[in-house]
mmCIF file of C-alpha atoms in Angstrom:
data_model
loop_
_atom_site.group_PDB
_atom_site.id
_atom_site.type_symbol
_atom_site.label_atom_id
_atom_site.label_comp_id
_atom_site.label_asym_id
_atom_site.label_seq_id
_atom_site.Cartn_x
_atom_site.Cartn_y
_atom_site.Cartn_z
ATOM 1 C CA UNK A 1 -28.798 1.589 -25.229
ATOM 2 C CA UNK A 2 -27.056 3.433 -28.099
ATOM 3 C CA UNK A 3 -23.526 3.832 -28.060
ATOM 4 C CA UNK A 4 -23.817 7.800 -28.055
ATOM 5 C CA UNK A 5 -25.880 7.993 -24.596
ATOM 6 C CA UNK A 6 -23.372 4.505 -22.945
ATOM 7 C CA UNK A 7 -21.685 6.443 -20.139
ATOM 8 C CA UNK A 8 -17.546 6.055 -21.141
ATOM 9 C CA UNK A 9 -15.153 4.719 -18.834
ATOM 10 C CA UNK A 10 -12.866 7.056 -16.545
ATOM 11 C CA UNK A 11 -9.647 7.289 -18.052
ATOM 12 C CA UNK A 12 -11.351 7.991 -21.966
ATOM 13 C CA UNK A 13 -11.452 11.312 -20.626
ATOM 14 C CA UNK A 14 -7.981 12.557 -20.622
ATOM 15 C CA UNK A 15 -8.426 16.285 -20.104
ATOM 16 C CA UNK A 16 -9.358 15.423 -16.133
ATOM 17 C CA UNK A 17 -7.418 16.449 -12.781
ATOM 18 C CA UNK A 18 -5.977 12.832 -12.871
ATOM 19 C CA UNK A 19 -3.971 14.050 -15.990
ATOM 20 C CA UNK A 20 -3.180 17.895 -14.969
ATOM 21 C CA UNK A 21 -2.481 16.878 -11.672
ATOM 22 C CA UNK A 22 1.046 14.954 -12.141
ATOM 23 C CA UNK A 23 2.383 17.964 -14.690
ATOM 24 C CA UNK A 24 1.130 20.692 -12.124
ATOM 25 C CA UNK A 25 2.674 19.240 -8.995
ATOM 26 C CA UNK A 26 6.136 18.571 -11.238
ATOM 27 C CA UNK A 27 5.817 22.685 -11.820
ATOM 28 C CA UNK A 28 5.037 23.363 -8.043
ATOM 29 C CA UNK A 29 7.932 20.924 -7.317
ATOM 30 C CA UNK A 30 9.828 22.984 -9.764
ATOM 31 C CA UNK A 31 9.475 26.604 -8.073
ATOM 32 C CA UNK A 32 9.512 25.234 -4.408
ATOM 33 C CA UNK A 33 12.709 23.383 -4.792
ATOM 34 C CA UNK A 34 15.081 24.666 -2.133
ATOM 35 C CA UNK A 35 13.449 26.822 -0.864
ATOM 36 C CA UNK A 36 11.636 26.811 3.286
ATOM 37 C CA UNK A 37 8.443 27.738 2.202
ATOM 38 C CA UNK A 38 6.270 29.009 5.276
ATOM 39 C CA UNK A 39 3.010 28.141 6.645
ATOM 40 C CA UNK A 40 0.178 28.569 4.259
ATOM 41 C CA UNK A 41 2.914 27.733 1.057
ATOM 42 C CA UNK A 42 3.267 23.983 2.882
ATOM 43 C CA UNK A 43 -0.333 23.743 2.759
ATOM 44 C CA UNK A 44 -0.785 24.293 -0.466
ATOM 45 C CA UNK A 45 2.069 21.983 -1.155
ATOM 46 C CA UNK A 46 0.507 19.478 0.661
ATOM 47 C CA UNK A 47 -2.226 19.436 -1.444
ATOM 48 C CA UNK A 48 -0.622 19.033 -4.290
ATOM 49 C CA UNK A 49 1.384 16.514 -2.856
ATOM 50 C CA UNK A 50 -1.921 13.967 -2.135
ATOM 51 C CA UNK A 51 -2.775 15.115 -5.406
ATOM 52 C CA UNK A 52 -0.209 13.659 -7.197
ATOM 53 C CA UNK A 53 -0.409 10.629 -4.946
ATOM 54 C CA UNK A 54 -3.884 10.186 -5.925
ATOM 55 C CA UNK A 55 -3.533 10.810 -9.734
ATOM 56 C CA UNK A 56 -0.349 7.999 -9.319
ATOM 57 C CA UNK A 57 -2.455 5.012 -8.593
ATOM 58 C CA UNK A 58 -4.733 6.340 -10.536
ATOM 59 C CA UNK A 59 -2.979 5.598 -13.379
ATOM 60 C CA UNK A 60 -1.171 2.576 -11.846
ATOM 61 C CA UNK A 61 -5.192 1.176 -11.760
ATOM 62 C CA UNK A 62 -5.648 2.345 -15.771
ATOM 63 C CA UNK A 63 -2.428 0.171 -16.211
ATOM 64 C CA UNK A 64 -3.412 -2.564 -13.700
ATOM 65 C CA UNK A 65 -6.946 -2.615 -15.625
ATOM 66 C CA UNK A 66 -5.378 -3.177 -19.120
ATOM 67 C CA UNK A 67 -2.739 -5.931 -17.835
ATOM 68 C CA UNK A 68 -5.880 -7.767 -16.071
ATOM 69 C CA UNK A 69 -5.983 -9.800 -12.599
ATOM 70 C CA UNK A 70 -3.683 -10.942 -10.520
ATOM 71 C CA UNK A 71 -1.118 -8.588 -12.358
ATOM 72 C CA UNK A 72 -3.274 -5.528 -11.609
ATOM 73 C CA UNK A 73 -3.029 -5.595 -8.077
ATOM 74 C CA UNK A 74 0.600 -6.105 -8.457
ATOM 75 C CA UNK A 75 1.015 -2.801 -10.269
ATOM 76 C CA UNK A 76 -0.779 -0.947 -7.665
ATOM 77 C CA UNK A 77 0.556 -2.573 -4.802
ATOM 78 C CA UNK A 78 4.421 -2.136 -6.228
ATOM 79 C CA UNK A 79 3.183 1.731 -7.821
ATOM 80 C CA UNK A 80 2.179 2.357 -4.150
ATOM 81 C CA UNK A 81 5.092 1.037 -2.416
ATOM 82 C CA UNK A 82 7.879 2.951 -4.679
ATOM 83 C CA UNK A 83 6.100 6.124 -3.230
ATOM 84 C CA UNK A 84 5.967 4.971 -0.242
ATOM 85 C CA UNK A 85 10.007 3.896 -0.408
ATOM 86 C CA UNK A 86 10.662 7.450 -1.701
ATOM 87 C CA UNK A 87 9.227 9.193 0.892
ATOM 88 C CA UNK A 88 10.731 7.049 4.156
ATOM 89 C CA UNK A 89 14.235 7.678 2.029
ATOM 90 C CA UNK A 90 13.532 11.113 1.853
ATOM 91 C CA UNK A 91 12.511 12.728 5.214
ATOM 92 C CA UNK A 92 15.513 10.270 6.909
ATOM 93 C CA UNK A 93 17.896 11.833 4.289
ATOM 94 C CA UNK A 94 16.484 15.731 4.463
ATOM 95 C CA UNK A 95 15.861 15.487 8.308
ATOM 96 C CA UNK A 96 17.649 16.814 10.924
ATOM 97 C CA UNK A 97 15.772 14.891 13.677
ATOM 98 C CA UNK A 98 16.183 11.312 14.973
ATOM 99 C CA UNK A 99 15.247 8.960 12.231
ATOM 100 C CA UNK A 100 16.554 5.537 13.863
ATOM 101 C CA UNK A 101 13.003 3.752 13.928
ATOM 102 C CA UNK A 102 11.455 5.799 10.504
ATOM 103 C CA UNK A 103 11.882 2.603 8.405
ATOM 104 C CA UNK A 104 10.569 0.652 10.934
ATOM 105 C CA UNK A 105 7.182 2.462 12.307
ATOM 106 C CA UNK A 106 6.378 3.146 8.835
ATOM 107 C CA UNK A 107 6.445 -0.502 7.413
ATOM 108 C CA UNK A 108 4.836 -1.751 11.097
ATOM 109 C CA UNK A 109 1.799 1.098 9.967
ATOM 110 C CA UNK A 110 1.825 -0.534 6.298
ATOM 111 C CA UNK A 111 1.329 -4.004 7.685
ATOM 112 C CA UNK A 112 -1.401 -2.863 10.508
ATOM 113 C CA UNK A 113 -3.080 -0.952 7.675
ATOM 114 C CA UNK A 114 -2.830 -3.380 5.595
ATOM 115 C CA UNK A 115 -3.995 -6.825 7.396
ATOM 116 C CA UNK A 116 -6.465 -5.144 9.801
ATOM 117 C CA UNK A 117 -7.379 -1.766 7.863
ATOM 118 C CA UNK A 118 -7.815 -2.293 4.190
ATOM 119 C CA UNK A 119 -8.928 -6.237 4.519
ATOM 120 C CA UNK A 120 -11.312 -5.068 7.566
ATOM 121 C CA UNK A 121 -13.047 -2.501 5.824
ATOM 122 C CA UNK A 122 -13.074 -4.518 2.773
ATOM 123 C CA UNK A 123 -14.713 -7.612 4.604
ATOM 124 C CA UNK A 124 -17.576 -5.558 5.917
ATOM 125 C CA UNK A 125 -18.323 -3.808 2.724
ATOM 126 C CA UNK A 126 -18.210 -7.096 0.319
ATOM 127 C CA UNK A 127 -20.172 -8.915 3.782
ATOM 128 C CA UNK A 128 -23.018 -6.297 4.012
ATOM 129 C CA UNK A 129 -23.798 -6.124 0.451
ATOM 130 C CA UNK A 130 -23.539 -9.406 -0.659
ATOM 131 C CA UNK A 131 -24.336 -11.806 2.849
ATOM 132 C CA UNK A 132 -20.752 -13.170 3.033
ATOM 133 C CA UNK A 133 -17.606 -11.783 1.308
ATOM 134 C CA UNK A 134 -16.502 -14.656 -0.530
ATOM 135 C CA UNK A 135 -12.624 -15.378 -1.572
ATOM 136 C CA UNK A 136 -10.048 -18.029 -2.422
ATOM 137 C CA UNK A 137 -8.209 -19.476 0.925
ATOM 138 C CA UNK A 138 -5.550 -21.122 -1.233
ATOM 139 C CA UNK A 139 -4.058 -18.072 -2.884
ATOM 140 C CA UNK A 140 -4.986 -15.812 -0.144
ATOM 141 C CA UNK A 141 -3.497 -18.242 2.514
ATOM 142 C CA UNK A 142 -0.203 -18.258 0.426
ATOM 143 C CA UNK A 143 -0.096 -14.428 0.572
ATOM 144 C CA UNK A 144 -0.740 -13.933 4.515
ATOM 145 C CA UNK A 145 1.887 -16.940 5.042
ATOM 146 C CA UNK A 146 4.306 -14.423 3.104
ATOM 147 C CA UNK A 147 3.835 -11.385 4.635
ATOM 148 C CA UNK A 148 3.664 -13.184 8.584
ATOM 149 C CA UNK A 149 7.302 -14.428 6.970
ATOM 150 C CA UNK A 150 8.846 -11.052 5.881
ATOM 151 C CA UNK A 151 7.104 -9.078 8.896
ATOM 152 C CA UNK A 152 9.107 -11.983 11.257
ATOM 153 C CA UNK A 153 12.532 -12.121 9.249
ATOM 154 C CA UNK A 154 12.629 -7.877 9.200
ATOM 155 C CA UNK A 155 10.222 -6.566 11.777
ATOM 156 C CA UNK A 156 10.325 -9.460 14.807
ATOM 157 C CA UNK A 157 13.979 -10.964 15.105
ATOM 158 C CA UNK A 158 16.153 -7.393 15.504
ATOM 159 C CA UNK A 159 14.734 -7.456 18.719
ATOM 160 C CA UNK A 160 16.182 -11.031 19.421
ATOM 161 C CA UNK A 161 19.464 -11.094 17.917
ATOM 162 C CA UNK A 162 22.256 -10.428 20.032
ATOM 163 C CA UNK A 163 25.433 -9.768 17.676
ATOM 164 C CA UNK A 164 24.102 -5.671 17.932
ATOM 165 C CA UNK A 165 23.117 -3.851 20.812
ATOM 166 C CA UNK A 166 19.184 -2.988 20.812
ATOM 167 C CA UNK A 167 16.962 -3.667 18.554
ATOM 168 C CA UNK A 168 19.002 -3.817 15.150
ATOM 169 C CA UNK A 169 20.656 -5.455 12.680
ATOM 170 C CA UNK A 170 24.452 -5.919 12.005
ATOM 171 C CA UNK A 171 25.828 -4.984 7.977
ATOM 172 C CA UNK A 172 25.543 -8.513 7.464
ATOM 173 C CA UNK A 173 22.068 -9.512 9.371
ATOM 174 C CA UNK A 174 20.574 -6.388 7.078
ATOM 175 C CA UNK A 175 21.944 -7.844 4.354
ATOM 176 C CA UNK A 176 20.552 -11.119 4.367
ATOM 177 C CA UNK A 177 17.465 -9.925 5.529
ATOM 178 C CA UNK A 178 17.180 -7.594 2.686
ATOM 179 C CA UNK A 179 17.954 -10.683 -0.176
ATOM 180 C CA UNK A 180 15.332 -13.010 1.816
ATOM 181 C CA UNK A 181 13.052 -10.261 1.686
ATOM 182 C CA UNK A 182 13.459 -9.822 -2.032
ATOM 183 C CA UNK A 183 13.696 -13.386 -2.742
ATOM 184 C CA UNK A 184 10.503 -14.066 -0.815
ATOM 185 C CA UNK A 185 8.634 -11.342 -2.797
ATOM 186 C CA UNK A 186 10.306 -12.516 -6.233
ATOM 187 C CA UNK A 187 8.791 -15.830 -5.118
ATOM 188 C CA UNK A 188 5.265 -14.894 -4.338
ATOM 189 C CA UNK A 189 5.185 -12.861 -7.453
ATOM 190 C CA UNK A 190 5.837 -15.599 -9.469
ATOM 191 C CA UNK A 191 3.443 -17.667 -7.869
ATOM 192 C CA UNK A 192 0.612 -15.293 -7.959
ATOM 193 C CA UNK A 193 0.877 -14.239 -11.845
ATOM 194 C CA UNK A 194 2.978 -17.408 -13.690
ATOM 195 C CA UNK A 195 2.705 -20.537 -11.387
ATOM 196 C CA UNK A 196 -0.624 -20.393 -9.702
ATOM 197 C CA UNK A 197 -2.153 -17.370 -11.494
ATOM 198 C CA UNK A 198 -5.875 -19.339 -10.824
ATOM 199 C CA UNK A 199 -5.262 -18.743 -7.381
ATOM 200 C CA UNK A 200 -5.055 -15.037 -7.467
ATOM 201 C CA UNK A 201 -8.837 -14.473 -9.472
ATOM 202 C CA UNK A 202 -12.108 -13.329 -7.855
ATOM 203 C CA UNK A 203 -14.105 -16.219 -6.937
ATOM 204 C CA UNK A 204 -17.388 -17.082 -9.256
ATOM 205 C CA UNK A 205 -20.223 -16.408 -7.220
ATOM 206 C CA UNK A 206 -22.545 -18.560 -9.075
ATOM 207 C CA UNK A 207 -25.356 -16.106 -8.807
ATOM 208 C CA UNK A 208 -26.252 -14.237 -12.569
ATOM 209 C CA UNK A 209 -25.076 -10.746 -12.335
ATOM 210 C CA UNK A 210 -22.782 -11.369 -9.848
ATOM 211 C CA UNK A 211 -20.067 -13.727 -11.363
ATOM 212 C CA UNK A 212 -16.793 -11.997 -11.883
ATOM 213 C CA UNK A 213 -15.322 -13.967 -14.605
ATOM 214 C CA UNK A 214 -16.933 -12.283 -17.779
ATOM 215 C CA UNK A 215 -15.775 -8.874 -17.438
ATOM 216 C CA UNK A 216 -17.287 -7.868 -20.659
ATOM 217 C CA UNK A 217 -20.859 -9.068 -19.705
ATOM 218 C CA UNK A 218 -21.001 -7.327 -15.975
ATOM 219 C CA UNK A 219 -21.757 -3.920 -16.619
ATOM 220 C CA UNK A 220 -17.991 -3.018 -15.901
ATOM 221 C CA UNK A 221 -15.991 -0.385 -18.255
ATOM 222 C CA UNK A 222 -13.710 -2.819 -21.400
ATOM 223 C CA UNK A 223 -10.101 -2.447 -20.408
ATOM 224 C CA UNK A 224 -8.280 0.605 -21.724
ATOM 225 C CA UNK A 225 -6.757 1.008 -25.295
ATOM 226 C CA UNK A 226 -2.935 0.310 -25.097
ATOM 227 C CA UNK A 227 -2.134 3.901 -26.042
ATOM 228 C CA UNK A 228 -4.135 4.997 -23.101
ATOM 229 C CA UNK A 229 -2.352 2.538 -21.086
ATOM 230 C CA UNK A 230 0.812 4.017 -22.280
ATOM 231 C CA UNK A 231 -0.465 7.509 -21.619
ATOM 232 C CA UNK A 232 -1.187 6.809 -18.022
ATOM 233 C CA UNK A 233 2.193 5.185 -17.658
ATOM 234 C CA UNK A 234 4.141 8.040 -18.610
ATOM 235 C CA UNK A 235 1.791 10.156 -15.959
ATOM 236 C CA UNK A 236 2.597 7.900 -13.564
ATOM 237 C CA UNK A 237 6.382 8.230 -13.931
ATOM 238 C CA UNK A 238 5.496 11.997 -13.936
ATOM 239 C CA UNK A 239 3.177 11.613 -10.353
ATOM 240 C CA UNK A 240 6.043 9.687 -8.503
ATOM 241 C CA UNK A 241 9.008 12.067 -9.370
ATOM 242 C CA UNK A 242 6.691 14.444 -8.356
ATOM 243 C CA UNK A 243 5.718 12.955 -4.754
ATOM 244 C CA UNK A 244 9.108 12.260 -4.227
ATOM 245 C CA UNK A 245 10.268 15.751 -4.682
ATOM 246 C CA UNK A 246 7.661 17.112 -2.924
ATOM 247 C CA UNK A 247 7.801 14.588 -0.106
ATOM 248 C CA UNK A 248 11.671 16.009 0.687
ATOM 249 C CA UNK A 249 9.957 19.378 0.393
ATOM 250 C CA UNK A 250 7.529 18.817 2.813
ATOM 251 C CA UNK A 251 9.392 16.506 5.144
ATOM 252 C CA UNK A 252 10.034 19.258 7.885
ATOM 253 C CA UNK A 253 6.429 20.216 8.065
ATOM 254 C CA UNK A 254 5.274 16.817 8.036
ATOM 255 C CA UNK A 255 7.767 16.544 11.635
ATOM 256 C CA UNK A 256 6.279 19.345 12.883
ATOM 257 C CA UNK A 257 2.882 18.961 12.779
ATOM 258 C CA UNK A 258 2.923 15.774 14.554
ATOM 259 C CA UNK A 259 5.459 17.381 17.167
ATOM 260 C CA UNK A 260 2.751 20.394 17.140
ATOM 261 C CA UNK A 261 -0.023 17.841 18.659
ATOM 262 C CA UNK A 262 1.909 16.310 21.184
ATOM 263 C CA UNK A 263 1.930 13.130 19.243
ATOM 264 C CA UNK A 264 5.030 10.650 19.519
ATOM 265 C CA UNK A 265 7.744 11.077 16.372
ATOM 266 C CA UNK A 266 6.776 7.738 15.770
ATOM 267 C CA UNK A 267 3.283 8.807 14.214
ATOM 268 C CA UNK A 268 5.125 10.319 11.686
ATOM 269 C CA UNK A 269 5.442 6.552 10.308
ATOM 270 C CA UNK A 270 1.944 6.348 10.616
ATOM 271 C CA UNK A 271 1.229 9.772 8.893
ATOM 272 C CA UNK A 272 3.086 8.385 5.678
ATOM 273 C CA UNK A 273 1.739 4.861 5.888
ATOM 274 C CA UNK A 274 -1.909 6.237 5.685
ATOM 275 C CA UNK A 275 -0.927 8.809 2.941
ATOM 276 C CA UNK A 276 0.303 6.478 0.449
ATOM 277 C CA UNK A 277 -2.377 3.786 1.764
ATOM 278 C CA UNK A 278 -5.705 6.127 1.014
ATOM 279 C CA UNK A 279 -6.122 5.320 -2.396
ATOM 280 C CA UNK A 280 -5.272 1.748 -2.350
ATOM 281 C CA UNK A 281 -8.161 1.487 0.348
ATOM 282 C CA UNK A 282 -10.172 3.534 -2.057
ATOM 283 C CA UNK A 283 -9.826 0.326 -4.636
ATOM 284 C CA UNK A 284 -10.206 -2.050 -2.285
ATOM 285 C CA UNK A 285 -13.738 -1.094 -0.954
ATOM 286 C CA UNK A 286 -14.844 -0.420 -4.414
ATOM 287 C CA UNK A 287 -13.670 -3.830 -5.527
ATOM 288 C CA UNK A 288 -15.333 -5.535 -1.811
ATOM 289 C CA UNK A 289 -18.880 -3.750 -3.432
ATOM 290 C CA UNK A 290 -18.569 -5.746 -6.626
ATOM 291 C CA UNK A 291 -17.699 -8.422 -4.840
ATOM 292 C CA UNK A 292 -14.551 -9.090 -6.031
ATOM 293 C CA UNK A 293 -13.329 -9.680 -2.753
ATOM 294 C CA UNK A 294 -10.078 -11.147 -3.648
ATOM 295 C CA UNK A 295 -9.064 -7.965 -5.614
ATOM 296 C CA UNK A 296 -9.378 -6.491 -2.509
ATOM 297 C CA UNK A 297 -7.547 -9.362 -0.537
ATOM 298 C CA UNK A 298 -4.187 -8.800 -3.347
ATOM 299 C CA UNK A 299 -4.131 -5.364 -2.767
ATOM 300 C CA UNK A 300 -4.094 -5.334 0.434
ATOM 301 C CA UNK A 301 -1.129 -8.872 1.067
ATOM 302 C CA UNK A 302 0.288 -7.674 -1.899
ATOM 303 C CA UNK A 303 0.693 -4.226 -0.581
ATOM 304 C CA UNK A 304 2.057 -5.543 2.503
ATOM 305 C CA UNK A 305 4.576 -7.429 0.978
ATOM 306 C CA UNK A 306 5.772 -4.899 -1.260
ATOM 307 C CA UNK A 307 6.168 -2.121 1.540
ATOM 308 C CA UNK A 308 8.537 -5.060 3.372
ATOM 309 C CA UNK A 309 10.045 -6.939 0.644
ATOM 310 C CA UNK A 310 10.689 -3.844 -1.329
ATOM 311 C CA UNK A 311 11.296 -1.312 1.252
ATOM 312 C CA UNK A 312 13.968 -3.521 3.786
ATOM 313 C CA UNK A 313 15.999 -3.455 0.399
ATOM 314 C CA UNK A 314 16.245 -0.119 -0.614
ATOM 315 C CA UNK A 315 16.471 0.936 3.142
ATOM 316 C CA UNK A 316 19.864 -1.590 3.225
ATOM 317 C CA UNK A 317 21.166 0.156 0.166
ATOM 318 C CA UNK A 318 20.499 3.362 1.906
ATOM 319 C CA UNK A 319 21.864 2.903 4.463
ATOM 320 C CA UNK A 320 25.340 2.333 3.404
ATOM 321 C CA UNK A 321 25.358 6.501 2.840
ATOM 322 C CA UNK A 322 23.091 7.565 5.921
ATOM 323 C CA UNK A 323 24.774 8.295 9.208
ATOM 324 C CA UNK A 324 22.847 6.862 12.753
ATOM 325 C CA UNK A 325 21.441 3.479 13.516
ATOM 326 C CA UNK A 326 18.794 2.173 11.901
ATOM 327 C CA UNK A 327 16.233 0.588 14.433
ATOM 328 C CA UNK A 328 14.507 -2.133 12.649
ATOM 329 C CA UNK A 329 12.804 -4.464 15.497
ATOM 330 C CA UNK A 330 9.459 -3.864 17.162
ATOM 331 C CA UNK A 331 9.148 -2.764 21.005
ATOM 332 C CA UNK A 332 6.868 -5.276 23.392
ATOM 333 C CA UNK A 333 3.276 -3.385 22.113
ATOM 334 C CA UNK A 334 3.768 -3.573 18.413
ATOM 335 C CA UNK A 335 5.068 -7.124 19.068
ATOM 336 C CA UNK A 336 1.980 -8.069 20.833
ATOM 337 C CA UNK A 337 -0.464 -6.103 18.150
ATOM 338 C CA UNK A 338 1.270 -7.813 15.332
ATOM 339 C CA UNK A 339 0.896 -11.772 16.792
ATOM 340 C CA UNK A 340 -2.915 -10.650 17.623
ATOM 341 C CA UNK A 341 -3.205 -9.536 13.678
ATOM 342 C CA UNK A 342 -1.547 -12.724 12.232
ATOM 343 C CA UNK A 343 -3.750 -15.386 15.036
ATOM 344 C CA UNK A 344 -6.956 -12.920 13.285
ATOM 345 C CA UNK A 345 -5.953 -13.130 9.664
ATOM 346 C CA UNK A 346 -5.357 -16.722 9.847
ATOM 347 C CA UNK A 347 -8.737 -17.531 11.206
ATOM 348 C CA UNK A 348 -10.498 -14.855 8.867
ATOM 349 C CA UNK A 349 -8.512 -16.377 5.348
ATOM 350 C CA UNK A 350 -9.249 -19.936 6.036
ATOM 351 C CA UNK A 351 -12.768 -20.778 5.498
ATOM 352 C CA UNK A 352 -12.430 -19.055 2.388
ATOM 353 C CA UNK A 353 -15.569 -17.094 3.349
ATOM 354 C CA UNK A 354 -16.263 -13.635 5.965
ATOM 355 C CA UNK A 355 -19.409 -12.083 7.642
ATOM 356 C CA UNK A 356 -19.031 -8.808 8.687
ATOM 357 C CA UNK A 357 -17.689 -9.356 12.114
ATOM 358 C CA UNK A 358 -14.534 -10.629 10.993
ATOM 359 C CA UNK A 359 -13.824 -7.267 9.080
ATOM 360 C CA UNK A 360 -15.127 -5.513 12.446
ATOM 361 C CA UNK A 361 -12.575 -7.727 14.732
ATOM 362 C CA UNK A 362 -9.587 -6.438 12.133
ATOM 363 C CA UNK A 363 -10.996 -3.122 12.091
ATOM 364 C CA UNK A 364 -10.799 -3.062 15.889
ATOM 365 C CA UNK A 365 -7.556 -4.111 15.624
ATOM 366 C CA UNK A 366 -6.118 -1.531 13.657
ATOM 367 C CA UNK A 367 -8.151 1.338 15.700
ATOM 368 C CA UNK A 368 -5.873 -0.270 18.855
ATOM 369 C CA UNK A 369 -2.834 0.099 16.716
ATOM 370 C CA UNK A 370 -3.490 4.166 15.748
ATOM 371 C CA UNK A 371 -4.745 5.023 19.789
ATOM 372 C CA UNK A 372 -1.556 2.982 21.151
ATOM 373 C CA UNK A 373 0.551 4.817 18.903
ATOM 374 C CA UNK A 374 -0.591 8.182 19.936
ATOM 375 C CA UNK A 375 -1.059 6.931 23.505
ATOM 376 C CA UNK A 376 1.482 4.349 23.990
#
């Protein structure tokens, strides 16, 4: 095939809605900025505002594509979890409502969506199409052992500890549990791209046309030029101003809709979690169908671990200038949901191989999570 009729890869094409999209929302942002738009104004917002969140990982991916494996999924996983940071900071600092256990039901919805959402669906997609989704227990093993860690340290032991009433830290329990979190993440990260990078890489399936390790010799787009890169970058910065901005406009809406249904406030963690969590599901499944199952596996831990190990920080340093406790420990249900998860993960990651039922069991799982939350 000639190189004039060789189909070009996505982000050659920079007049596209991934490009137009950041700069448009930044002038939306721009003319709804203190303002209380009504009705059919937040709607249109709100599309803008998934816009923007879809053109940002977007370009994180153009970036992650051009760095390569493992430091890819790192990109998206962090890209994703600064928007997701942004907007938990925002509607507790804009709202007028009871924000206590925001931080909280939003990170428990990034884990659940995470471990038994993005890795179920995954698993059945990568198991259908090629027999058994194969993947590398060793680095994937190290990555659920981190997150189990950082859920416990941030999620499981405000509920136990007895120097604050309820379910929260003290100044100096937050504290600590904000540096372990980092530290833990700091760790992992250089584990996964320095120390034990091998670890990280889609498994070789041995079968011709199916191997992942020659990228050039797959059928699969050639990484993007470095001023592309750059390009997409700069877009990116551009996308998360604007879903942060837009996020604080939006932030009373997004409370009232939920309260409109009936559902608990808590859904509201949920909403967000599965906002900023679409398009890194997107590149998981698409990854699963190449079988590159252990793309999918990083994005999804390392997602996980980011929304703790990034979020529990910036929530500490938040909190020194927001008013009102700041609920951090899980109630009996989530508890139980969360052990049930880690006992499932553990037996899915290590024979290093899954058929589709183990992506159903997770999927079950999360589908448990989202009707308990609405129905608790």
């Amino acid at each position: 095939m000639s190189a004039r009729t060789t189909s070009r890869p996505p982000w050659t094409a920079l007049a596209t809605w991934t490009t137009w999209m950041p700069l448009a929302s930044l002038v939306v942002l721009a003319a709804s900025w203190g303002r209380h738009p009504g009705h059919v104004v937040n709607a249109l917002i709100a599309i803008f505002l998934i816009g923007a969140v879809l053109a940002a990982v977007h370009h994180a991916e153009v970036v992650a594509h051009r760095v390569g494996e493992p430091y890819g999924s790192l990109v998206l996983a962090v890209a994703v979890t600064v928007i997701e940071v942004a907007l938990i900071v925002t509607l507790m600092v804009t709202s007028d409502k009871d924000t206590a256990t925001l931080a909280r039901d939003t990170v428990f919805a990034a884990v659940m969506i995470t471990l038994n959402g993005i890795v179920g669906l995954a698993l059945v997609v990568g198991a259908l199409r090629h027999h058994l989704a194969v993947f590398n227990a060793e680095g994937s093993g190290s990555s659920l052992a981190t997150v189990v860690t950082l859920a416990g340290l941030t999620l499981v032991l405000p509920t136990f500890t007895t120097s604050a009433e309820g379910p929260e830290f003290t100044g100096a329990q937050l504290t600590f549990a904000a540096l372990a979190s980092a530290a833990l993440y700091g760790m992992f990260v250089f584990t996964q791209t320095v120390r034990h990078r091998d670890f990280f890489l889609p498994v070789p399936t041995g079968v011709p046309g199916r191997d992942p390790v020659d990228e050039d010799g797959d059928g699969h787009a050639d990484p993007p030029s470095t001023r592309t890169a750059l390009i997409s970058l700069g877009l990116l910065v551009v996308a998360l101003i604007a879903v942060v901005g837009l996020a604080k406009v939006e932030s009373p809406a997004i409370e009232d809709a939920v309260a409109a249904v009936g559902f608990p406030g808590g859904f509201v963690g949920v909403v967000i979690a599965l906002l900023v969590l679409l398009p890194e599901s997107i590149a998981a499944v698409r990854a699963a169908a190449r079988d590159k199952v252990q793309i999918s596996l990083n994005l999804a831990y390392g997602s996980a671990m980011a929304s703790i190990g990034l979020t529990i920080p910036a929530i500490a340093i938040a909190s020194i200038w927001l008013d009102g406790p700041l609920v951090l420990g899980l109630d009996g249900t989530q508890t139980v949901l969360l052990a049930m998860s880690v006992i499932v993960s553990v037996l899915t990651v290590v024979p290093g191989r899954s058929k589709p039922l183990n992506g159903g069991v997770h999927l079950v799982l999360l589908a448990a999570y989202v009707f308990l939350s609405i129905k608790p």
